[in-house]
Short mmCIF file of C-alpha atoms and ligand atoms in Angstrom, two decimals:
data_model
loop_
_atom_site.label_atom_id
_atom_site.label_comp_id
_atom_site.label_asym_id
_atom_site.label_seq_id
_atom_site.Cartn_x
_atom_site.Cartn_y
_atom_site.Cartn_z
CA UNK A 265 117.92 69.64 116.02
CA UNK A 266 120.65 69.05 119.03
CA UNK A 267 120.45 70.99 121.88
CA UNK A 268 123.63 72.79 120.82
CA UNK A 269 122.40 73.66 117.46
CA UNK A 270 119.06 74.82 119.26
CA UNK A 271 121.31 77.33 121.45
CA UNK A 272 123.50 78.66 118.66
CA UNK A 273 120.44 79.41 116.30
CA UNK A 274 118.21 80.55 118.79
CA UNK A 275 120.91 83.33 120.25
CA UNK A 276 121.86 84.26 116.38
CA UNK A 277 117.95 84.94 115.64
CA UNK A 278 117.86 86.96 119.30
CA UNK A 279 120.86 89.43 118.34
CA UNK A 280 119.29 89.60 114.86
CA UNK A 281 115.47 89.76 115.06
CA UNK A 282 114.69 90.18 119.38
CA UNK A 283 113.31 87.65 119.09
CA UNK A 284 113.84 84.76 122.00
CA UNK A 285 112.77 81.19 122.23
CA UNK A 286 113.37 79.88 125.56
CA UNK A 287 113.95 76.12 126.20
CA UNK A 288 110.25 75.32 126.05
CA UNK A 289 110.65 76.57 122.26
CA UNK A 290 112.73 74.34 120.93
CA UNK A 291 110.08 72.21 119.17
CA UNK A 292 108.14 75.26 117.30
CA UNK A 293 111.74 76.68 116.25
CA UNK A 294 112.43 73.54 114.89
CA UNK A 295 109.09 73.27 112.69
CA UNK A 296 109.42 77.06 111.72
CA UNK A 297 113.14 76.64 110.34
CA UNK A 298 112.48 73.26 108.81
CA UNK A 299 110.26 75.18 106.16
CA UNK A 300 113.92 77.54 105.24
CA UNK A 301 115.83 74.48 105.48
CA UNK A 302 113.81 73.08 102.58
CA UNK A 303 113.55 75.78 100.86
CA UNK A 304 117.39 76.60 100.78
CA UNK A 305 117.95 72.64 99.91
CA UNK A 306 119.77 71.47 103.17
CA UNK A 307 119.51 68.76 105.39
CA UNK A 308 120.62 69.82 108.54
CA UNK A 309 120.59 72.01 111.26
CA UNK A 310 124.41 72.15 111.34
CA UNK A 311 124.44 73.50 107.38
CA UNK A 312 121.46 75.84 108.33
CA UNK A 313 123.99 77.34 111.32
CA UNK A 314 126.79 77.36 108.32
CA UNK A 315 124.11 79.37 105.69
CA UNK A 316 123.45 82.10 108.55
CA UNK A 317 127.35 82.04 109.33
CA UNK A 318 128.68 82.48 106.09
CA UNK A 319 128.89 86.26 105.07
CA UNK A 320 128.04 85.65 101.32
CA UNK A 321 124.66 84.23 102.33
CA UNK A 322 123.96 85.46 105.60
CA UNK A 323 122.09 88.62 104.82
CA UNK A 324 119.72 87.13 102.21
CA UNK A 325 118.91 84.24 104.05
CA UNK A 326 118.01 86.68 107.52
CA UNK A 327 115.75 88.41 104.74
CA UNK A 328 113.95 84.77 104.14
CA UNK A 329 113.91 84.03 107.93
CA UNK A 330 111.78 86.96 109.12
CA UNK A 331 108.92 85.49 107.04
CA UNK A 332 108.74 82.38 108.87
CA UNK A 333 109.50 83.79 112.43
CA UNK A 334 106.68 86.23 112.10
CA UNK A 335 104.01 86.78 110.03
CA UNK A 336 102.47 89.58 107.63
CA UNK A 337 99.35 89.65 109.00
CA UNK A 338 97.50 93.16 108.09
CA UNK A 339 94.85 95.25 106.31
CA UNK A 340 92.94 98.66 105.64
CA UNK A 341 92.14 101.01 108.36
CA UNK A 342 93.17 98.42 111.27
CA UNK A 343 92.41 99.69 114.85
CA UNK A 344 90.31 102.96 113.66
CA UNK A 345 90.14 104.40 116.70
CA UNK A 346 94.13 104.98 116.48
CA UNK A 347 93.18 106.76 113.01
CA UNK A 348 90.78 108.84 114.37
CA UNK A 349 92.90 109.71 116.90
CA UNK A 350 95.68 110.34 114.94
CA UNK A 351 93.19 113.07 112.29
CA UNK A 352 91.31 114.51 116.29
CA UNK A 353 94.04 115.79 118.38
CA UNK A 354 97.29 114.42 117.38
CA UNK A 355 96.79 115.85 114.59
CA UNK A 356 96.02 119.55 116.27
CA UNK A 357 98.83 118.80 118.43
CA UNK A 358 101.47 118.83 115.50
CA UNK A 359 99.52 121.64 113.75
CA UNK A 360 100.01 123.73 116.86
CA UNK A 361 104.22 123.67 115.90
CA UNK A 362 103.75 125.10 112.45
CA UNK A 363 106.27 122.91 111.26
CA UNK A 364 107.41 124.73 108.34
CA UNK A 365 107.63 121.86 106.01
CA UNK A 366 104.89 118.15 105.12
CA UNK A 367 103.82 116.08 107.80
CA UNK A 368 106.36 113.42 108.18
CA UNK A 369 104.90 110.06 109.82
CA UNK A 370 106.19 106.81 109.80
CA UNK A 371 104.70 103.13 109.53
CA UNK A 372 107.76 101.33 110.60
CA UNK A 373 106.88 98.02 110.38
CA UNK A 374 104.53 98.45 107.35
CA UNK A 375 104.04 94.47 106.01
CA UNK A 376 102.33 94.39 102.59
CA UNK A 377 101.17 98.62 102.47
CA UNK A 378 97.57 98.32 104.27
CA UNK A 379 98.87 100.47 107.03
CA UNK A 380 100.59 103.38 105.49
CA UNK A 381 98.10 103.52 102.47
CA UNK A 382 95.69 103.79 105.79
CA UNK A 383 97.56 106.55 107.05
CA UNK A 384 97.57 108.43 103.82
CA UNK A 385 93.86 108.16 103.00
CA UNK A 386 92.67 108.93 106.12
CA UNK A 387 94.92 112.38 106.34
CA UNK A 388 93.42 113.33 102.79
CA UNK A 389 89.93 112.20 104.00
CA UNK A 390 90.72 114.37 107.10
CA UNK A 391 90.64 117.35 105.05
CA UNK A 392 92.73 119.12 107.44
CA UNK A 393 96.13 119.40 105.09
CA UNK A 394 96.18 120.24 101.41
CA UNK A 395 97.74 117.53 99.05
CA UNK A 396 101.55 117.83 99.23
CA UNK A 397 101.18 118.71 102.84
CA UNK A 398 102.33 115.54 104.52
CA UNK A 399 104.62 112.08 103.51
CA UNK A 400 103.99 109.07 104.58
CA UNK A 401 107.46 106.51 105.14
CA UNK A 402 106.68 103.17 105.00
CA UNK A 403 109.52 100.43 106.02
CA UNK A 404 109.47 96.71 106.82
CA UNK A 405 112.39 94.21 107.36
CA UNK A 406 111.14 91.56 104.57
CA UNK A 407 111.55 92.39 100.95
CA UNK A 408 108.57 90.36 99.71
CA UNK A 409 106.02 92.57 101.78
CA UNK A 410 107.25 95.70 100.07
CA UNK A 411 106.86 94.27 96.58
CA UNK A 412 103.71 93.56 97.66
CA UNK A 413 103.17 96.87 99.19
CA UNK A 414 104.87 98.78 96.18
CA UNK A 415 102.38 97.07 93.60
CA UNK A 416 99.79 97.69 95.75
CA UNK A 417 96.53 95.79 94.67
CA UNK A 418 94.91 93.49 97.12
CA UNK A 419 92.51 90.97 97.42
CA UNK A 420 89.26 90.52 99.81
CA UNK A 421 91.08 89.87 103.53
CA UNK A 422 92.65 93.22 103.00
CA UNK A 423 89.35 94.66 102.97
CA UNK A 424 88.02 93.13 105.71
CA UNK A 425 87.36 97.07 108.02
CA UNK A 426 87.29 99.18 105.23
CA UNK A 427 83.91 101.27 103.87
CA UNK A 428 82.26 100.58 100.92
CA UNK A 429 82.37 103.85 99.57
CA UNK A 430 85.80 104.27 100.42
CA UNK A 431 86.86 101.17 98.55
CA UNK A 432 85.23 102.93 95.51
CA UNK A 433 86.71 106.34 96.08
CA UNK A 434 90.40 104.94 97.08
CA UNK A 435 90.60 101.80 94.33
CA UNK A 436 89.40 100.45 91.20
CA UNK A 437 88.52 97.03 90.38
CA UNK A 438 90.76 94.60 88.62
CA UNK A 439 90.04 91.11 88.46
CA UNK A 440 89.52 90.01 91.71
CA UNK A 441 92.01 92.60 92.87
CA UNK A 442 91.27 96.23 94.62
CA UNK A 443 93.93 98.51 92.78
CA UNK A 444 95.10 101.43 94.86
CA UNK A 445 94.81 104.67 92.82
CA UNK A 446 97.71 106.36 92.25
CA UNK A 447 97.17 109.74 93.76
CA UNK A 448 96.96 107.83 97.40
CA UNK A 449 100.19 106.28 96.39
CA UNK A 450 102.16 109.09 95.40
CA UNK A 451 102.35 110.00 99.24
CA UNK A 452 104.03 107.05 100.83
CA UNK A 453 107.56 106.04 100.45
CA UNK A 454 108.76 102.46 101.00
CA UNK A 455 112.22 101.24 101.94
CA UNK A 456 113.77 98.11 103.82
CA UNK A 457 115.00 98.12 107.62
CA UNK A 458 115.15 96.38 110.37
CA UNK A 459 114.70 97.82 113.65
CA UNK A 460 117.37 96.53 115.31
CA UNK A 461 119.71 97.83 113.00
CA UNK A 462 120.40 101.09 114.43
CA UNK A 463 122.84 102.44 111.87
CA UNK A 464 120.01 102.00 109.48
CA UNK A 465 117.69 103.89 112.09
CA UNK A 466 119.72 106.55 112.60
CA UNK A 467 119.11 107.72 108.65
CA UNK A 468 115.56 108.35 109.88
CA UNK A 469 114.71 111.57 111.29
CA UNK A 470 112.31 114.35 112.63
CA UNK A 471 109.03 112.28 112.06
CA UNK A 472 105.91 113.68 113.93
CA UNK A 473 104.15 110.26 114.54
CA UNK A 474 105.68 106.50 114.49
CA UNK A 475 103.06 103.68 113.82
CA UNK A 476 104.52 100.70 114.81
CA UNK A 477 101.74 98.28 115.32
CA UNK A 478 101.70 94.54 116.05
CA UNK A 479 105.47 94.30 115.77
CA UNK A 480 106.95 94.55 119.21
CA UNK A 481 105.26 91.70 120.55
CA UNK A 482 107.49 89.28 118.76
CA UNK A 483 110.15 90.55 120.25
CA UNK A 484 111.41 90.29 124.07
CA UNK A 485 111.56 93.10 126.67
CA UNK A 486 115.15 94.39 126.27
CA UNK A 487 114.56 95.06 122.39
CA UNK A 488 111.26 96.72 122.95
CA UNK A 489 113.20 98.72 125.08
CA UNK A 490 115.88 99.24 123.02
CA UNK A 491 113.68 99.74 119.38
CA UNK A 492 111.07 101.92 121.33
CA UNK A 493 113.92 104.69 122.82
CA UNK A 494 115.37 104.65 119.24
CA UNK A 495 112.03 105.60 118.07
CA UNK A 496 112.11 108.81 120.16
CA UNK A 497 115.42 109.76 118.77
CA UNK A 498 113.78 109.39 115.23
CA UNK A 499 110.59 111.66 116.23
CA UNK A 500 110.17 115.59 116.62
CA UNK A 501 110.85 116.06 120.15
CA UNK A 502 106.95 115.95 121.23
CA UNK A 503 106.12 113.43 118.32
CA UNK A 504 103.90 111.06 118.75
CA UNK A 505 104.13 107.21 119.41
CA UNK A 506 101.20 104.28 118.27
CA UNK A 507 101.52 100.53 119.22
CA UNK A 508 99.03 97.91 118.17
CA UNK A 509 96.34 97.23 120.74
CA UNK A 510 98.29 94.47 122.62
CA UNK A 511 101.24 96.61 122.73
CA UNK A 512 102.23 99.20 125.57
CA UNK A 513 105.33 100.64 127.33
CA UNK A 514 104.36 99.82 130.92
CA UNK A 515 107.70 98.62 132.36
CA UNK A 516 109.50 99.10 129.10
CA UNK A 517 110.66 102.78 129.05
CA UNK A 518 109.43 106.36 130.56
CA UNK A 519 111.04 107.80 127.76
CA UNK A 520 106.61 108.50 126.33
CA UNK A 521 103.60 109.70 128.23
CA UNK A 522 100.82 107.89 127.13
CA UNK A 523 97.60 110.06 126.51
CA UNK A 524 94.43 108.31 126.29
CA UNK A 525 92.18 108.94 123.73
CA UNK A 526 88.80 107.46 123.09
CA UNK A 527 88.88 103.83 122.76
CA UNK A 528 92.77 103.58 122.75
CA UNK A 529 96.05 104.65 124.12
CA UNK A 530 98.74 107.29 121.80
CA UNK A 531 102.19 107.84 123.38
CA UNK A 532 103.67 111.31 123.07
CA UNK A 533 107.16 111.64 123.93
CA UNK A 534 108.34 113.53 126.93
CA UNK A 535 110.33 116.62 127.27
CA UNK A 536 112.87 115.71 129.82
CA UNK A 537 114.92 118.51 130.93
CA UNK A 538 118.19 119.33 129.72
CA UNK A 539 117.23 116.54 126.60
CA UNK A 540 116.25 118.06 123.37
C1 LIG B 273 101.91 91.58 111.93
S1 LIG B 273 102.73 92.62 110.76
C2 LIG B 273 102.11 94.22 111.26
C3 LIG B 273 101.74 95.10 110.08
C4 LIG B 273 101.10 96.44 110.45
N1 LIG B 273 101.98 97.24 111.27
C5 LIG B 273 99.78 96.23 111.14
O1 LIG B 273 99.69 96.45 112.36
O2 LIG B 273 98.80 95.88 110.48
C6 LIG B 273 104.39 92.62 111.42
C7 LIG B 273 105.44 93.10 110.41
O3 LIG B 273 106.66 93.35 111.13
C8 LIG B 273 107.74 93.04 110.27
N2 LIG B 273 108.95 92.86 111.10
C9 LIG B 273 109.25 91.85 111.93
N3 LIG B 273 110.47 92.03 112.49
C10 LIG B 273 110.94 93.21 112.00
C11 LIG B 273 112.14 93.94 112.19
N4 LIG B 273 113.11 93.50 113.00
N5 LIG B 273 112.29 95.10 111.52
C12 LIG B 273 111.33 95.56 110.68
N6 LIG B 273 110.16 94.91 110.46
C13 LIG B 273 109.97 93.75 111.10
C14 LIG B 273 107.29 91.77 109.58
O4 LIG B 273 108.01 91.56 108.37
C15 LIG B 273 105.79 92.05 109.36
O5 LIG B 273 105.56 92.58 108.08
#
């Protein structure tokens, strides 16, 4: 890879993804787009640029790229304390509105379905909201994911934090596969985005709690920024904010206060004045 194709690829997967790799990177881009180039059947760096460039192939071949620049990693009931938070006093908190219509949260960067189907069992175990009473949006920029997420039967890894006797009450065995059952699956909705799309995040709207966990750290401080104050547009205006544990705002945006909660950190947005 020339330095010049190193420039022209690294700024095209900044604007696209946030994500930056600063001359010190240049090696581990290399390696992670020499897996794409062999996949798509080129044999340069200069054709790569040309794939990315061209507008017939561009947007499949961004859709490909996101699995090599970061990875999938997830499973059931990650960072409880979050969840426990999220059924204690967030939940209390948003009960306090009335809101007049289901809980609306959002797993915004949801990988292969662990998360939201997390999110969904937990608020029925919670046994705070009748069935019906809340929907669960699950999104992720990479289309494989959310075939994986939509079929949604897993193997061991998956399981990895979960309960025994929720594994029996949520799933049924299949081979060596977990099957979800489906009345934790009719509550969660799946569709593509990307976060730095904001036309795409503009469609989203009034949700009482964002999960976006173990996503922002791939990407540098400006698109935090800039994905993190969308976020606030997309939430009930004291919704509530969660970031994975190696996550946080400091320096990024006073847009959230952060509320501490046992064993971890929930960000509620602020009320400025004169903002709605
Ligand atoms: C490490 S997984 C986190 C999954 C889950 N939130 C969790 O904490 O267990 C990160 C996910 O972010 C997705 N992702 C990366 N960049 C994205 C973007 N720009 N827009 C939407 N999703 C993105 C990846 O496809 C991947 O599935």
């Amino acid at each position: 890879m020339s330095e010049g194709e190193f420039r022209a690829l690294r700024d095209m997967i900044r604007e696209e993804f946030g994500i930056f790799y600063d001359d010190g990177k240049q090696f581990l881009l290399q390696s992670r787009l020499a897996v794409r180039l062999a996949k798509a059947g080129l044999e340069s760096f200069e054709a790569y640029c040309g794939l990315l460039r061209n507008p017939r192939t561009r947007e499949s071949e961004i859709r490909e790229l996101t699995s090599v620049l970061t990875n999938n990693e997830t499973y059931f009931f990650r960072e409880r304390a979050q969840l426990r938070a999220l059924v204690g006093s967030v939940l209390e908190e948003i009960l306090k509105e009335r809101p007049a219509r289901p809980l609306r949260i959002w797993s915004a960067a949801c990988s292969s379905g662990e998360e939201p189907y997390s999110l969904a069992i937990t608020l029925m175990e919670s046994g705070r909201l009748r069935n019906g009473d809340f929907e669960i949006y699950a999104s992720d920029i990479s289309d494989r994911v959310l075939a994986l997420a939509q079929r949604g039967s897993y193997q061991s890894l998956s399981f990895r934090a979960t309960e025994p006797g929720m594994l029996q009450r949520y799933f049924e065995p299949i081979g060596n596969e977990q099957k979800l059952k489906g009345d934790v699956k009719r509550h969660v909705r799946f569709f593509r985005l990307n976060l730095l799309d904001e036309q795409a995040m503009a469609a989203v709207q009034a949700m009482d709690a964002i999960f976006c966990r173990n996503v922002l750290i791939y990407f540098d401080r400006p698109t935090q920024k800039r994905v993190v104050e969308s976020f606030a547009k997309r939430l009930t205006q004291r919704g509530f904010l969660f970031l994975g544990h190696a996550e946080s705002l400091f320096h990024v945006t006073d847009l959230y206060e952060p509320i501490l909660q046992p064993d971890t950190i929930v960000y509620r947005r602020r009320v400025k004045e004169g903002r709605k």
